[in-house]
Structures are given as structure tokens and as C-alpha cells.
Amino acid sequence: MVKLAGISRGTFYLHYFDKYDLLNHYEDEIVSHINSIFERFPKPFTQNNRSKTTHENDAFFQLFKYLYHERELAALLLNEGGTQLVTKAKQLIVAVLRQGTGDPVEQSKQVPSDYAQEIVSQGVFDIIVYWLNQLPVLPPEDAYRIFRQTRMLTPEELTRQIK
């Protein structure tokens, strides 16, 4: 690993305790940037922001742009089983989802909150991981458009799209 990076082992250990420390550093960097995006940009599905949100200032569009820019690192970390990136980023997504909750669904039809947040947050990451693993990787504008369309369709409607 250090040969590939063109540094000595000593230099590596001056900066990182071990390879897991390096991995954690990059995970935290990505999570911090995602958090910054969600703090700075409006979420399109919150009641207060629907009319104010445009394609370019949408938090999820900015997320797609950032991940596209960091696509090699993001794909590596998202596909690596030993990382905590998905768990950490899903916590941010859940926090964003909680901001956008409107009127509660009628109790008799309601899915338990923990199931709903897992289904939605995992769905976001499934789309992102799938997108980043395609060759060539679609531009963020195209991936975001697909993402937005899928958020508006029911599973039955999506099933009809399968050929």
C-alpha cells in the first residue's frame, strides 16, 4: 500500500495508526461533507422547501455531484464490507427525513417508523451504490433525475418499468 502511494512505512505511520485509521479518516471526511451538504442546501421533500428548491440547490442533487466527484473513493468505501460509511451516512439521511415529516399517516395504515426509515434510507444508498458501480458512471444530473423519478413511483409502478 505504501509503495503504491510512493511513501515509506514510517511516513504512513506518522499520520495514521494503521490501515483502519486511514479508512476511518476517509469515511469521516465523506460523512462530514455529506453533513455539510444537508446543512447548506434545502431538502426537496420538506413542506417548507418544495416551492423554494430548484434542481441546482437541492441537497440530494448536491450529494450526487459530490459523490460523482469522489466516485472512486466513495464506491470503494460503499462496497467495502468493513466500513461504517453506509451506517454513518444513513444516520444523516434519517435525520434529514425526520425534518421533512409532515402530517402523520393514519395510524391503521402506518408502517412502524423504524421500518419506514430503514426502507427509505437503504433505498437511497442502494441507488447510489448501483449508480457508482456502473461503467461508465452516469453524470450526476442523470443519476439524480432517475433518483427523483424513483422517489415518486410506487413499487408496483417501478415493477412495470422492468423489461
Coordinates of C-alpha atoms in Angstrom, one line a residue:
M1 CA 0.0 0.0 0.0
V2 CA 2.7 2.5 0.9
K3 CA 4.7 1.6 -2.2
L4 CA 1.7 2.3 -4.4
A5 CA 1.3 5.7 -2.6
G6 CA 5.0 6.4 -3.1
I7 CA 5.7 6.9 0.6
S8 CA 7.6 5.0 3.3
R9 CA 6.0 2.9 6.0
G10 CA 7.4 5.4 8.5
T11 CA 5.7 8.3 6.8
F12 CA 2.4 6.4 6.8
Y13 CA 2.6 5.7 10.5
L14 CA 3.4 9.3 11.3
H15 CA -0.1 10.2 10.0
Y16 CA -2.1 7.0 10.7
F17 CA -2.1 4.4 13.4
D18 CA -2.9 1.6 10.9
K19 CA -4.9 1.0 7.7
Y20 CA -8.2 1.1 9.6
D21 CA -7.3 4.5 10.9
L22 CA -6.8 5.7 7.3
L23 CA -10.1 4.1 6.3
N24 CA -11.9 5.8 9.2
H25 CA -10.3 9.1 8.2
Y26 CA -11.7 9.0 4.7
E27 CA -15.1 7.8 6.0
D28 CA -15.3 10.7 8.4
E29 CA -14.3 13.1 5.6
I30 CA -17.1 11.9 3.3
V31 CA -19.6 11.9 6.1
S32 CA -18.6 15.4 7.2
H33 CA -19.0 16.7 3.6
I34 CA -22.4 15.0 3.3
N35 CA -23.5 16.6 6.6
S36 CA -22.3 19.9 5.3
I37 CA -24.4 19.5 2.1
F38 CA -27.5 18.6 4.2
E39 CA -26.9 21.7 6.4
R40 CA -26.4 24.1 3.5
F41 CA -29.0 23.0 0.9
P42 CA -32.8 22.6 1.2
K43 CA -34.3 19.2 1.0
P44 CA -36.9 18.9 -1.8
F45 CA -39.5 16.9 0.1
T46 CA -39.9 19.1 3.2
Q47 CA -43.1 21.1 3.2
N48 CA -41.4 24.4 3.7
N49 CA -38.9 24.0 0.9
R50 CA -40.9 22.4 -2.0
S51 CA -41.5 25.7 -3.7
K52 CA -38.1 27.2 -3.0
T53 CA -36.0 24.2 -4.1
T54 CA -34.6 24.0 -7.5
H55 CA -32.6 21.3 -9.2
E56 CA -29.3 23.1 -8.5
N57 CA -29.8 23.9 -4.9
D58 CA -31.4 20.6 -3.9
A59 CA -29.4 18.8 -1.1
F60 CA -29.7 15.4 -2.9
F61 CA -28.5 16.8 -6.2
Q62 CA -25.5 18.3 -4.4
L63 CA -25.0 14.9 -2.8
F64 CA -24.9 13.2 -6.2
K65 CA -22.5 15.9 -7.5
Y66 CA -20.2 15.4 -4.6
L67 CA -20.2 11.6 -4.8
Y68 CA -19.6 11.8 -8.5
H69 CA -16.6 14.0 -7.9
E70 CA -15.3 11.5 -5.3
R71 CA -16.7 8.4 -7.1
E72 CA -13.7 6.2 -6.9
L73 CA -13.2 6.6 -3.2
A74 CA -17.0 6.6 -2.5
A75 CA -17.5 3.4 -4.5
L76 CA -14.6 1.8 -2.7
L77 CA -15.9 2.7 0.7
L78 CA -19.5 1.9 -0.1
N79 CA -18.6 -1.6 -1.4
E80 CA -16.2 -2.4 1.3
G81 CA -17.9 -4.6 3.9
G82 CA -15.7 -3.5 6.8
T83 CA -16.5 0.2 6.6
Q84 CA -19.0 2.2 8.6
L85 CA -19.7 4.7 5.8
V86 CA -23.2 3.5 5.0
T87 CA -24.2 3.3 8.6
K88 CA -22.9 6.8 9.3
A89 CA -24.4 8.4 6.2
K90 CA -27.7 6.6 6.7
Q91 CA -27.9 8.3 10.1
L92 CA -27.6 11.7 8.3
I93 CA -30.3 10.7 5.8
V94 CA -32.6 9.6 8.6
A95 CA -32.1 13.0 10.3
V96 CA -33.0 14.7 7.1
L97 CA -36.1 12.5 6.7
R98 CA -37.2 13.4 10.1
Q99 CA -37.0 17.1 9.2
G100 CA -39.3 16.6 6.3
T101 CA -42.1 14.7 8.0
G102 CA -45.5 16.3 7.5
D103 CA -48.8 15.1 8.8
P104 CA -48.6 11.5 10.2
V105 CA -50.2 8.8 8.2
E106 CA -53.5 7.4 9.5
Q107 CA -52.4 5.0 12.4
S108 CA -54.2 1.9 10.9
K109 CA -52.1 2.1 7.7
Q110 CA -48.9 3.3 9.3
V111 CA -45.7 1.3 8.9
P112 CA -43.6 1.4 12.1
S113 CA -41.2 4.4 11.9
D114 CA -38.1 2.3 12.2
Y115 CA -39.1 0.2 9.2
A116 CA -40.1 3.2 7.2
Q117 CA -36.7 5.0 7.9
E118 CA -34.8 1.8 7.0
I119 CA -36.7 1.3 3.8
V120 CA -36.2 4.9 2.6
S121 CA -32.6 5.4 3.8
Q122 CA -31.5 2.0 2.4
G123 CA -33.2 2.7 -0.9
V124 CA -31.3 6.0 -1.2
F125 CA -28.0 4.1 -0.7
D126 CA -29.0 1.2 -3.0
I127 CA -29.5 3.6 -5.8
I128 CA -26.2 5.5 -5.1
V129 CA -24.2 2.2 -4.8
Y130 CA -25.7 0.9 -8.0
W131 CA -25.0 4.2 -9.8
L132 CA -21.4 4.4 -8.7
N133 CA -20.7 0.7 -9.7
Q134 CA -21.9 1.2 -13.3
L135 CA -19.4 1.7 -16.1
P136 CA -19.4 4.3 -17.3
V137 CA -20.8 6.2 -14.3
L138 CA -23.7 8.4 -15.4
P139 CA -23.2 12.1 -14.8
P140 CA -24.8 13.3 -11.6
E141 CA -27.6 15.1 -13.4
D142 CA -28.8 11.9 -15.0
A143 CA -28.4 9.8 -11.8
Y144 CA -30.3 12.5 -9.8
R145 CA -33.1 12.6 -12.4
I146 CA -33.5 8.8 -12.1
F147 CA -33.3 9.1 -8.3
R148 CA -36.1 11.7 -8.2
Q149 CA -38.3 9.8 -10.5
T150 CA -38.0 6.6 -8.4
R151 CA -38.9 8.5 -5.3
M152 CA -42.2 9.4 -6.8
L153 CA -43.2 5.9 -8.0
T154 CA -44.8 3.1 -6.1
P155 CA -43.1 -0.3 -6.1
E156 CA -45.9 -1.5 -8.4
E157 CA -45.2 1.3 -10.9
L158 CA -41.4 0.6 -10.8
T159 CA -42.1 -3.1 -11.4
R160 CA -43.9 -2.1 -14.6
Q161 CA -40.6 -0.4 -15.8
I162 CA -38.8 -3.8 -15.7
K163 CA -38.5 -5.4 -19.2

